[in-house]
Short mmCIF file of C-alpha atoms in Angstrom, two decimals:
data_model
loop_
_atom_site.label_atom_id
_atom_site.label_comp_id
_atom_site.label_asym_id
_atom_site.label_seq_id
_atom_site.Cartn_x
_atom_site.Cartn_y
_atom_site.Cartn_z
CA UNK A 16 53.52 77.78 96.04
CA UNK A 17 55.64 76.27 93.31
CA UNK A 18 54.57 73.48 91.01
CA UNK A 19 56.24 70.12 90.53
CA UNK A 20 56.25 67.75 87.59
CA UNK A 21 57.94 64.36 87.56
CA UNK A 22 57.93 61.55 85.03
CA UNK A 23 59.21 58.01 85.16
CA UNK A 24 58.87 55.65 82.19
CA UNK A 25 60.01 52.20 81.05
CA UNK A 26 61.02 53.53 77.62
CA UNK A 27 62.62 56.90 76.76
CA UNK A 28 59.62 59.22 76.74
CA UNK A 29 58.90 62.73 75.48
CA UNK A 30 57.59 64.90 78.35
CA UNK A 31 56.68 67.90 76.18
CA UNK A 32 52.91 67.41 76.40
CA UNK A 33 52.88 67.48 80.20
CA UNK A 34 55.64 70.11 80.42
CA UNK A 35 53.80 72.50 78.12
CA UNK A 36 50.85 72.37 80.52
CA UNK A 37 53.16 73.11 83.45
CA UNK A 38 55.08 75.85 81.61
CA UNK A 39 51.82 77.69 80.89
CA UNK A 40 51.41 78.06 84.66
CA UNK A 41 54.87 79.65 84.84
CA UNK A 42 53.71 83.25 84.48
CA UNK A 43 51.10 82.42 81.86
CA UNK A 44 48.07 80.66 83.30
CA UNK A 45 49.62 80.74 86.78
CA UNK A 46 51.57 82.97 89.17
CA UNK A 47 54.78 80.92 89.07
CA UNK A 48 56.91 83.49 87.31
CA UNK A 49 60.10 83.19 89.35
CA UNK A 50 62.00 80.78 87.16
CA UNK A 51 61.84 77.15 86.16
CA UNK A 52 64.13 74.19 85.70
CA UNK A 53 64.00 70.69 84.29
CA UNK A 54 66.31 67.68 84.52
CA UNK A 55 66.37 64.83 81.98
CA UNK A 56 68.13 61.67 83.15
CA UNK A 57 70.33 59.63 80.86
CA UNK A 58 71.58 56.68 82.91
CA UNK A 59 73.33 57.92 86.07
CA UNK A 60 73.81 61.37 84.54
CA UNK A 61 71.28 64.08 83.76
CA UNK A 62 71.12 67.21 81.66
CA UNK A 63 69.65 70.34 83.14
CA UNK A 64 67.95 73.43 81.84
CA UNK A 65 67.49 76.31 84.28
CA UNK A 66 66.09 79.76 83.68
CA UNK A 67 65.26 82.44 86.28
CA UNK A 68 62.86 83.88 83.66
CA UNK A 69 59.16 82.97 83.76
CA UNK A 70 58.70 79.62 81.98
CA UNK A 71 55.81 81.05 79.96
CA UNK A 72 58.15 83.60 78.33
CA UNK A 73 61.45 81.72 78.52
CA UNK A 74 63.42 81.11 75.31
CA UNK A 75 64.77 77.95 76.91
CA UNK A 76 61.24 76.72 77.64
CA UNK A 77 60.34 77.51 74.02
CA UNK A 78 63.36 75.49 72.86
CA UNK A 79 62.30 72.55 75.06
CA UNK A 80 58.83 72.75 73.59
CA UNK A 81 60.22 72.50 70.07
CA UNK A 82 62.75 69.67 70.62
CA UNK A 83 62.01 66.29 72.18
CA UNK A 84 64.57 65.12 74.74
CA UNK A 85 63.39 61.59 75.49
CA UNK A 86 64.22 60.32 78.95
CA UNK A 87 63.25 57.63 81.48
CA UNK A 88 63.14 60.07 84.39
CA UNK A 89 62.38 63.78 84.35
CA UNK A 90 62.01 66.31 87.19
CA UNK A 91 60.64 69.78 86.46
CA UNK A 92 59.78 72.72 88.71
CA UNK A 93 58.27 76.15 88.19
CA UNK A 94 58.88 78.59 90.97
CA UNK A 95 56.86 81.11 92.91
CA UNK A 96 59.51 82.51 95.22
CA UNK A 97 58.73 82.51 98.92
CA UNK A 98 62.15 81.71 100.45
CA UNK A 99 65.16 83.15 98.63
CA UNK A 100 65.45 85.79 95.90
CA UNK A 101 64.75 85.13 92.23
CA UNK A 102 68.14 83.97 90.92
CA UNK A 103 69.77 81.10 89.08
CA UNK A 104 71.22 79.79 92.36
CA UNK A 105 67.70 79.50 93.79
CA UNK A 106 66.15 77.86 90.74
CA UNK A 107 65.09 74.22 91.19
CA UNK A 108 65.79 71.42 90.50
CA UNK A 109 68.94 71.25 92.59
CA UNK A 110 71.59 68.62 91.97
CA UNK A 111 74.51 66.95 93.72
CA UNK A 112 76.61 63.83 93.13
CA UNK A 113 76.41 60.94 95.57
CA UNK A 114 77.89 57.42 95.05
CA UNK A 115 78.82 58.32 91.47
CA UNK A 116 75.24 59.18 90.57
CA UNK A 117 73.63 62.51 89.81
CA UNK A 118 70.89 63.24 92.37
CA UNK A 119 68.19 65.71 91.45
CA UNK A 120 65.63 67.30 93.73
CA UNK A 121 62.77 69.78 93.54
CA UNK A 122 60.60 70.98 96.43
CA UNK A 123 57.25 72.65 96.79
CA UNK A 124 56.37 74.20 100.15
CA UNK A 125 58.09 75.91 103.05
CA UNK A 126 60.13 74.45 105.91
CA UNK A 127 60.32 76.60 109.04
CA UNK A 128 63.74 76.60 110.67
CA UNK A 129 65.29 74.03 108.33
CA UNK A 130 68.20 76.37 107.59
CA UNK A 131 69.21 76.13 111.25
CA UNK A 132 69.98 72.41 110.85
CA UNK A 133 73.78 72.04 110.59
CA UNK A 134 75.16 70.44 107.42
CA UNK A 135 78.17 68.23 107.00
CA UNK A 136 79.28 67.35 103.44
CA UNK A 137 76.93 69.29 101.20
CA UNK A 138 76.40 73.06 101.31
CA UNK A 139 73.72 75.15 99.62
CA UNK A 140 74.79 77.37 96.72
CA UNK A 141 71.64 79.48 96.96
CA UNK A 142 69.57 80.74 99.88
CA UNK A 143 66.39 78.63 99.73
CA UNK A 144 65.11 76.43 102.54
CA UNK A 145 64.52 73.84 99.79
CA UNK A 146 68.19 73.45 98.87
CA UNK A 147 69.21 73.34 102.53
CA UNK A 148 66.79 70.44 103.07
CA UNK A 149 68.21 68.65 100.01
CA UNK A 150 71.77 69.00 101.32
CA UNK A 151 70.62 67.63 104.67
CA UNK A 152 68.91 64.62 103.04
CA UNK A 153 72.05 63.73 101.08
CA UNK A 154 74.19 64.23 104.19
CA UNK A 155 71.96 61.74 105.99
CA UNK A 156 72.02 59.20 103.14
CA UNK A 157 75.82 59.45 102.86
CA UNK A 158 76.20 58.94 106.60
CA UNK A 159 73.77 56.01 106.63
CA UNK A 160 75.02 54.01 103.61
CA UNK A 161 78.54 53.48 102.23
CA UNK A 162 77.21 52.82 98.73
CA UNK A 163 73.90 52.79 96.88
CA UNK A 164 71.69 50.44 98.93
CA UNK A 165 68.96 48.15 97.62
CA UNK A 166 65.87 49.94 96.28
CA UNK A 167 63.75 48.77 99.23
CA UNK A 168 66.25 50.04 101.84
CA UNK A 169 66.69 53.37 100.05
CA UNK A 170 62.91 53.74 99.69
CA UNK A 171 62.47 53.37 103.45
CA UNK A 172 65.26 55.81 104.27
CA UNK A 173 64.04 58.47 101.82
CA UNK A 174 60.57 58.15 103.35
CA UNK A 175 61.94 58.47 106.89
CA UNK A 176 63.88 61.64 105.98
CA UNK A 177 60.97 63.11 104.02
CA UNK A 178 58.54 62.53 106.88
CA UNK A 179 61.01 64.25 109.23
CA UNK A 180 61.18 67.31 106.96
CA UNK A 181 57.40 67.33 106.50
CA UNK A 182 57.06 67.98 110.23
CA UNK A 183 58.77 71.36 109.69
CA UNK A 184 56.15 72.69 107.28
CA UNK A 185 54.96 71.82 103.78
CA UNK A 186 57.17 69.30 101.99
CA UNK A 187 56.05 68.10 98.59
CA UNK A 188 59.15 66.75 96.87
CA UNK A 189 60.57 65.00 93.85
CA UNK A 190 63.93 63.27 94.13
CA UNK A 191 65.85 60.95 91.83
CA UNK A 192 69.16 59.11 91.69
CA UNK A 193 68.51 58.00 88.10
CA UNK A 194 67.32 54.58 89.27
CA UNK A 195 64.16 55.61 91.13
CA UNK A 196 61.96 58.69 90.99
CA UNK A 197 60.75 59.49 94.49
CA UNK A 198 57.65 61.59 95.03
CA UNK A 199 56.77 62.56 98.58
CA UNK A 200 53.39 64.13 99.28
CA UNK A 201 53.41 66.38 102.32
CA UNK A 202 50.22 68.18 101.42
CA UNK A 203 49.39 68.19 97.69
CA UNK A 204 50.54 65.86 94.93
CA UNK A 205 48.73 63.82 92.28
CA UNK A 206 49.85 61.01 90.01
CA UNK A 207 48.74 59.19 86.92
CA UNK A 208 50.04 56.01 85.30
CA UNK A 209 49.56 55.57 81.57
CA UNK A 210 49.87 52.02 80.23
CA UNK A 211 48.13 50.18 77.36
CA UNK A 212 45.38 50.54 76.37
CA UNK A 213 46.30 54.21 75.86
CA UNK A 214 43.70 56.86 75.26
CA UNK A 215 43.29 60.57 74.63
CA UNK A 216 44.37 63.28 77.06
CA UNK A 217 43.54 66.99 77.08
CA UNK A 218 45.52 69.62 78.96
CA UNK A 219 43.71 71.74 81.54
CA UNK A 220 45.85 74.84 80.95
CA UNK A 221 45.73 75.07 77.18
CA UNK A 222 43.59 73.81 74.34
CA UNK A 223 45.81 70.89 73.48
CA UNK A 224 45.19 67.15 73.43
CA UNK A 225 47.11 64.04 72.40
CA UNK A 226 46.09 60.49 71.56
CA UNK A 227 48.72 58.41 73.35
CA UNK A 228 47.56 55.31 71.44
CA UNK A 229 49.20 56.86 68.36
CA UNK A 230 52.37 57.87 70.23
CA UNK A 231 53.17 54.74 72.23
CA UNK A 232 53.97 51.03 72.01
CA UNK A 233 51.85 48.30 73.64
CA UNK A 234 54.39 47.73 76.43
CA UNK A 235 55.11 51.38 77.22
CA UNK A 236 54.30 52.52 80.70
CA UNK A 237 54.79 55.98 82.18
CA UNK A 238 53.83 57.54 85.51
CA UNK A 239 53.47 61.28 85.84
CA UNK A 240 53.47 63.06 89.21
CA UNK A 241 52.37 66.69 89.51
CA UNK A 242 51.25 69.19 92.13
CA UNK A 243 47.81 69.07 90.54
CA UNK A 244 46.28 67.14 87.63
CA UNK A 245 47.51 68.46 84.26
CA UNK A 246 44.78 66.87 82.12
CA UNK A 247 41.02 67.12 82.36
CA UNK A 248 40.00 63.74 80.92
CA UNK A 249 42.25 61.29 82.75
CA UNK A 250 41.82 59.62 86.10
CA UNK A 251 44.47 61.26 88.31
CA UNK A 252 45.04 59.85 91.79
CA UNK A 253 45.41 62.27 94.66
CA UNK A 254 48.31 61.06 96.78
CA UNK A 255 47.65 60.86 100.49
CA UNK A 256 49.81 63.17 102.65
CA UNK A 257 52.67 61.32 104.28
CA UNK A 258 53.13 58.97 101.33
CA UNK A 259 56.34 58.40 99.41
CA UNK A 260 55.99 56.87 95.96
CA UNK A 261 59.01 55.06 94.52
CA UNK A 262 58.65 54.97 90.74
CA UNK A 263 60.66 52.50 88.69
CA UNK A 264 60.08 51.22 85.13
CA UNK A 265 57.21 53.66 84.71
CA UNK A 266 55.11 52.34 87.57
CA UNK A 267 54.71 52.67 91.32
CA UNK A 268 57.18 50.00 92.42
CA UNK A 269 56.78 50.85 96.08
CA UNK A 270 54.71 53.19 98.17
CA UNK A 271 55.74 53.87 101.75
CA UNK A 272 53.15 55.40 104.02
CA UNK A 273 53.02 56.90 107.46
CA UNK A 274 50.24 54.43 108.18
CA UNK A 275 49.93 50.88 106.85
CA UNK A 276 48.51 50.39 103.33
CA UNK A 277 44.75 49.81 103.23
CA UNK A 278 44.70 47.93 99.95
CA UNK A 279 47.10 46.19 97.57
CA UNK A 280 47.80 46.80 93.90
CA UNK A 281 50.87 49.02 93.73
CA UNK A 282 52.25 46.93 90.87
CA UNK A 283 49.20 47.92 88.81
CA UNK A 284 49.89 51.57 89.55
CA UNK A 285 47.06 51.86 92.02
CA UNK A 286 47.97 53.98 95.02
CA UNK A 287 47.95 51.77 98.09
CA UNK A 288 47.64 54.41 100.81
CA UNK B 141 92.24 65.73 71.36
CA UNK B 142 89.38 67.83 72.65
CA UNK B 143 89.19 71.60 72.47
CA UNK B 144 88.76 74.00 75.35
CA UNK B 145 87.31 77.48 75.48
CA UNK B 146 87.19 79.66 78.58
CA UNK B 147 86.18 83.26 79.11
CA UNK B 148 86.47 85.60 82.06
CA UNK B 149 85.21 89.19 81.93
CA UNK B 150 84.64 92.18 84.20
CA UNK B 151 81.14 92.76 82.77
CA UNK B 152 78.56 90.13 81.70
CA UNK B 153 79.77 89.21 78.24
CA UNK B 154 78.32 87.39 75.24
CA UNK B 155 80.59 84.47 74.25
CA UNK B 156 78.74 83.60 71.05
CA UNK B 157 81.39 84.93 68.68
CA UNK B 158 84.15 82.76 70.17
CA UNK B 159 81.83 79.80 70.81
CA UNK B 160 80.65 79.74 67.20
CA UNK B 161 84.27 79.36 66.11
CA UNK B 162 84.71 76.48 68.56
CA UNK B 163 81.40 74.82 67.69
CA UNK B 164 82.38 74.72 64.00
CA UNK B 165 85.26 72.44 65.03
CA UNK B 166 82.78 70.10 66.72
CA UNK B 167 82.20 67.83 63.75
CA UNK B 168 82.18 70.68 61.25
CA UNK B 169 85.63 72.13 60.61
CA UNK B 170 87.16 69.70 63.12
CA UNK B 171 87.01 66.06 64.27
CA UNK B 172 85.53 66.82 67.70
CA UNK B 173 82.18 65.17 67.09
CA UNK B 174 81.73 63.37 70.40
CA UNK B 175 79.65 65.92 72.21
CA UNK B 176 80.05 69.35 73.72
CA UNK B 177 79.13 71.26 76.82
CA UNK B 178 79.20 74.81 78.11
CA UNK B 179 78.77 76.37 81.55
CA UNK B 180 77.71 79.98 82.15
CA UNK B 181 78.36 81.30 85.65
CA UNK B 182 75.90 83.53 87.45
CA UNK B 183 77.44 84.33 90.84
CA UNK B 184 78.27 81.12 92.71
CA UNK B 185 75.89 79.13 90.49
CA UNK B 186 76.12 78.18 86.84
CA UNK B 187 73.81 76.96 84.13
CA UNK B 188 74.92 74.11 81.91
CA UNK B 189 74.16 72.91 78.43
CA UNK B 190 75.40 69.44 77.48
CA UNK B 191 74.86 67.48 74.31
CA UNK B 192 76.49 64.17 73.29
CA UNK B 193 75.69 65.19 69.67
CA UNK B 194 78.36 66.91 67.54
CA UNK B 195 78.31 70.63 68.33
CA UNK B 196 78.26 71.47 64.63
CA UNK B 197 74.88 69.71 64.24
CA UNK B 198 73.48 70.14 67.75
CA UNK B 199 70.10 71.83 68.20
CA UNK B 200 71.31 73.04 71.60
CA UNK B 201 74.41 74.60 70.01
CA UNK B 202 72.12 76.25 67.45
CA UNK B 203 69.97 77.62 70.28
CA UNK B 204 73.05 78.98 72.06
CA UNK B 205 74.13 80.63 68.81
CA UNK B 206 70.78 82.40 68.54
CA UNK B 207 70.39 83.56 72.17
CA UNK B 208 72.94 85.55 74.16
CA UNK B 209 73.53 84.32 77.72
CA UNK B 210 75.82 86.98 79.14
CA UNK B 211 78.17 85.81 81.86
CA UNK B 212 81.37 86.78 83.69
CA UNK B 213 82.84 83.29 83.44
CA UNK B 214 82.25 80.63 80.80
CA UNK B 215 83.80 77.20 80.29
CA UNK B 216 83.15 75.27 77.07
CA UNK B 217 84.47 71.97 75.72
CA UNK B 218 84.06 70.02 72.51
CA UNK B 219 84.98 66.39 72.74
CA UNK B 220 86.93 63.93 70.66
CA UNK B 221 86.54 60.80 72.75
CA UNK B 222 89.72 58.94 73.71
CA UNK B 223 88.90 57.73 77.23
CA UNK B 224 85.27 56.78 77.89
CA UNK B 225 82.37 56.15 75.51
CA UNK B 226 80.34 58.91 73.87
CA UNK B 227 77.61 59.58 76.42
CA UNK B 228 76.07 62.37 78.45
CA UNK B 229 77.90 61.15 81.57
CA UNK B 230 81.24 61.59 79.76
CA UNK B 231 80.46 65.03 78.32
CA UNK B 232 82.51 67.93 79.73
CA UNK B 233 82.37 70.30 81.52
CA UNK B 234 81.93 68.36 84.75
CA UNK B 235 80.57 69.99 87.88
CA UNK B 236 80.48 69.49 91.63
CA UNK B 237 79.64 71.64 94.65
CA UNK B 238 82.35 72.59 97.14
CA UNK B 239 82.05 75.20 99.95
CA UNK B 240 78.62 76.22 98.67
CA UNK B 241 79.96 77.08 95.22
CA UNK B 242 79.47 75.37 91.88
CA UNK B 243 82.84 74.17 90.54
CA UNK B 244 83.18 73.52 86.84
CA UNK B 245 85.99 71.74 85.03
CA UNK B 246 86.93 70.72 81.51
CA UNK B 247 90.04 68.81 80.44
CA UNK B 248 91.92 68.25 77.22
CA UNK B 249 94.46 65.42 77.12
CA UNK B 250 94.98 61.98 78.60
CA UNK B 251 96.20 60.94 82.06
CA UNK B 252 97.73 57.49 82.29
CA UNK B 253 96.74 55.59 85.42
CA UNK B 254 94.81 58.46 87.01
CA UNK B 255 91.77 56.22 87.51
CA UNK B 256 93.86 54.08 89.88
CA UNK B 257 94.14 57.00 92.33
CA UNK B 258 91.67 56.33 95.17
CA UNK B 259 88.97 58.94 95.76
CA UNK B 260 87.43 60.04 99.00
CA UNK B 261 84.42 62.34 98.83
CA UNK B 262 83.70 62.82 95.13
CA UNK B 263 83.04 59.95 92.71
CA UNK B 264 82.91 60.02 88.92
CA UNK B 265 79.51 59.60 87.28
CA UNK B 266 81.04 58.72 83.92
CA UNK B 267 84.10 56.71 82.90
CA UNK B 268 86.60 59.33 81.73
CA UNK B 269 90.06 59.87 83.17
CA UNK B 270 89.19 63.58 83.07
CA UNK B 271 86.32 63.36 85.54
CA UNK B 272 88.36 61.11 87.86
CA UNK B 273 91.10 63.76 87.92
CA UNK B 274 88.51 66.46 88.70
CA UNK B 275 87.11 64.44 91.61
CA UNK B 276 90.66 63.97 92.93
CA UNK B 277 91.42 67.69 92.70
CA UNK B 278 88.27 68.61 94.65
CA UNK B 279 89.02 65.87 97.20
CA UNK B 280 92.45 67.44 97.73
CA UNK B 281 91.07 70.98 98.03
CA UNK B 282 88.42 69.85 100.50
CA UNK B 283 91.02 68.06 102.59
CA UNK B 284 93.41 71.04 102.50
CA UNK B 285 91.00 73.91 103.28
CA UNK B 286 87.94 74.09 105.55
CA UNK B 287 86.43 76.93 103.53
CA UNK B 288 87.19 78.93 100.40
CA UNK B 289 90.73 80.26 100.94
CA UNK B 290 92.14 83.57 99.70
CA UNK B 291 92.61 83.79 95.91
CA UNK B 292 96.41 83.67 96.25
CA UNK B 293 96.37 80.51 98.43
CA UNK B 294 93.86 78.78 96.14
CA UNK B 295 95.86 79.77 93.05
CA UNK B 296 98.98 78.10 94.49
CA UNK B 297 97.12 74.94 95.48
CA UNK B 298 95.34 74.58 92.12
CA UNK B 299 98.72 74.97 90.40
CA UNK B 300 100.32 72.35 92.68
CA UNK B 301 97.55 69.83 91.94
CA UNK B 302 97.54 70.62 88.22
CA UNK B 303 101.30 70.16 87.95
CA UNK B 304 100.96 66.82 89.73
CA UNK B 305 98.33 65.64 87.22
CA UNK B 306 100.38 66.96 84.30
CA UNK B 307 103.10 64.47 85.24
CA UNK B 308 100.67 61.65 84.35
CA UNK B 309 100.19 62.71 80.72
CA UNK B 310 98.67 65.65 78.92
CA UNK B 311 96.71 68.00 81.18
CA UNK B 312 95.29 71.15 79.64
CA UNK B 313 92.47 72.28 81.93
CA UNK B 314 89.90 74.92 82.69
CA UNK B 315 88.47 75.14 86.21
CA UNK B 316 86.28 77.69 87.95
CA UNK B 317 84.62 78.27 91.31
CA UNK B 318 82.73 81.31 90.01
CA UNK B 319 85.32 83.67 91.53
CA UNK B 320 88.37 82.73 89.41
CA UNK B 321 88.76 81.04 86.05
CA UNK B 322 91.83 78.81 86.17
CA UNK B 323 93.58 77.76 82.97
CA UNK B 324 96.42 75.27 83.24
CA UNK B 325 98.60 74.61 80.21
CA UNK B 326 100.13 71.15 80.22
CA UNK B 327 100.96 71.18 76.54
CA UNK B 328 98.79 73.46 74.40
CA UNK B 329 96.74 76.52 75.40
CA UNK B 330 96.55 80.09 74.16
CA UNK B 331 95.00 83.22 75.59
CA UNK B 332 93.98 86.68 74.54
CA UNK B 333 92.90 89.71 76.59
CA UNK B 334 90.62 92.25 74.95
CA UNK B 335 90.47 95.67 76.60
CA UNK B 336 90.01 99.19 75.21
CA UNK B 337 90.92 100.24 72.58
CA UNK B 338 88.94 97.41 71.02
CA UNK B 339 89.34 96.41 67.41
CA UNK B 340 88.09 94.00 64.80
CA UNK B 341 88.40 90.21 65.07
CA UNK B 342 87.88 87.56 62.39
CA UNK B 343 87.25 83.89 63.13
CA UNK B 344 89.66 81.32 61.70
CA UNK B 345 87.00 78.61 61.29
CA UNK B 346 84.29 80.57 59.55
CA UNK B 347 83.91 83.73 57.53
CA UNK B 348 82.74 85.87 60.42
CA UNK B 349 84.15 88.98 62.02
CA UNK B 350 83.09 91.44 64.70
CA UNK B 351 84.15 94.94 65.61
CA UNK B 352 84.39 94.84 69.40
CA UNK B 353 84.60 98.65 69.51
CA UNK B 354 80.91 98.67 68.58
CA UNK B 355 79.99 95.95 71.08
CA UNK B 356 81.83 97.04 74.21
CA UNK B 357 82.22 99.83 76.76
CA UNK B 358 85.52 101.66 77.41
CA UNK B 359 86.09 99.84 80.71
CA UNK B 360 85.19 96.36 79.52
CA UNK B 361 87.89 93.75 79.73
CA UNK B 362 87.66 90.09 78.77
CA UNK B 363 90.23 87.32 78.58
CA UNK B 364 89.63 84.29 76.36
CA UNK B 365 91.57 81.02 76.74
CA UNK B 366 91.43 78.34 74.06
CA UNK B 367 93.32 75.26 72.91
CA UNK B 368 94.37 77.23 69.84
CA UNK B 369 93.76 80.78 68.60
CA UNK B 370 90.18 81.28 67.39
CA UNK B 371 90.79 84.49 65.43
CA UNK B 372 93.27 85.25 62.65
CA UNK B 373 93.82 88.96 63.20
CA UNK B 374 94.44 89.22 66.95
CA UNK B 375 97.61 88.77 68.96
CA UNK B 376 97.07 85.52 70.86
CA UNK B 377 99.64 84.52 73.48
CA UNK B 378 100.80 80.90 73.57
CA UNK B 379 100.85 79.84 77.22
CA UNK B 380 104.02 78.12 78.36
CA UNK B 381 103.54 74.49 79.53
CA UNK B 382 103.44 74.23 83.32
CA UNK B 383 101.71 77.59 83.73
CA UNK B 384 98.47 78.17 85.60
CA UNK B 385 96.63 81.38 84.78
CA UNK B 386 94.21 82.73 87.38
CA UNK B 387 91.72 85.02 85.63
CA UNK B 388 89.67 87.52 87.62
CA UNK B 389 87.84 90.64 86.46
CA UNK B 390 88.64 89.80 82.85
CA UNK B 391 92.40 89.85 83.23
CA UNK B 392 95.27 87.62 84.28
CA UNK B 393 95.28 88.36 88.01
CA UNK B 394 97.94 85.79 88.75
CA UNK B 395 100.09 83.38 86.83
CA UNK B 396 101.83 80.56 88.67
CA UNK B 397 104.66 78.84 86.87
CA UNK B 398 106.80 75.76 87.35
CA UNK B 399 109.79 78.04 86.94
CA UNK B 400 110.13 81.68 88.02
CA UNK B 401 108.60 84.42 85.84
CA UNK B 402 110.98 85.91 83.31
CA UNK B 403 109.17 89.20 82.86
CA UNK B 404 106.43 91.25 84.51
CA UNK B 405 103.16 92.59 83.18
CA UNK B 406 100.44 90.15 84.17
CA UNK B 407 98.08 93.05 84.99
CA UNK B 408 98.28 94.14 81.37
CA UNK B 409 97.37 90.63 80.25
CA UNK B 410 100.88 89.77 79.16
CA UNK B 411 101.87 86.25 80.05
CA UNK B 412 104.64 86.40 82.65
CA UNK B 413 106.15 82.96 82.19
#
């Protein structure tokens, strides 16, 4: 399985602490040695760094560890190949343009038979089931809406498409259009929202901790989504399978579930499914 | 004006020597301080590095100068903004997917009124006339062909579209689908083919030279296209306005002109217009 890392914040935020924990799993502490990629949004555009080399030994990953690229929305992925060879074309996150916005997507899991689904506008460059599913999602969104719909309408449609793909296998996914970071949990995904009062956090994968109270402002808010918790001393929430989180302004703005929410509180970053 | 640099080779080639000459012009030796970008092809995919910072002071440019990313096709651009603010979204090269291939494009010049041309499938993410023209070109190619056509047919169509855009202003352009590197000269573009026997080359913009005989194999062949010559002791060819060069396997495989060729010799890298 691959590992996902997503971040959405209300102020440009440095992801290096979380990313260094993830990168260690890329051939270092973990088996995910088949490449990595990361996208940093800047408005409707994003800059990408891809490397088919293991993240733990990648010069690009080392560069990213040494230089802060602050962003409101970040999607990162480290790969353990199961569908498609190890190559740049198969390295997540994948990207396409839709409605004059850069869309970015990373997937963890396997989707049986998804490559048999015919595509219309978008075509995969690589050979992964993941990229085929991404092209299909964007095809569906393009066919359904003429232009970027309201957040609530897009949230519902992304959930509907994600749930459809999840029926074909394991579909844990991060997706962004630069306005919202979507995180769909098909099987395994956790999240954590950091707002004031900020505290200390210690990485699970390396002996490294940070005191966010010294790094942040009183109004800063950031939500991190990852395949598994990255820190040992913070209260990560395990996302219920079938749930799509829509992250905006650093918090869970909406959470769409396969079954109705059992309790309120999304605005406070509490998972409602 | 911006500056363009393109490279096409028959073996994965390190562009750092030429790129370092270009990067010096990005706020160092030149006025092109409004960002830079570079794309390295790997099959049908490409990896990108973009930075709205001046190339001469960019940490990313420094990283690229320290680490060789060998590629068969490279497109680089340093920007002096004239249409569109300085931002990541307006930083060349631009990219889109068509027929399951990553297309990359960089433009030097200005196109009056191009943004009034309606678009169909592709939409600009930024606000430059350059990106609008790129979206229009891909729209036209998508409408004209169902799948990637033969090199000769695509060469003719890319020339037809380029010549059309050149009538709207200044259109010097680099474009690639990973199979061919296209270089259209609307006003100012030079090229140079390096094959055995290789010799010494000295950069114009900094005190740096390289002996390619020590760096290359006897069968290596690489063609470099740039806004102006990058070296002082090599025989650069000034491309005639209205000419599209189609570079494959490191050489000029085809050259389409607005008027008939006056002499032969494209295979030997001699400009035929």
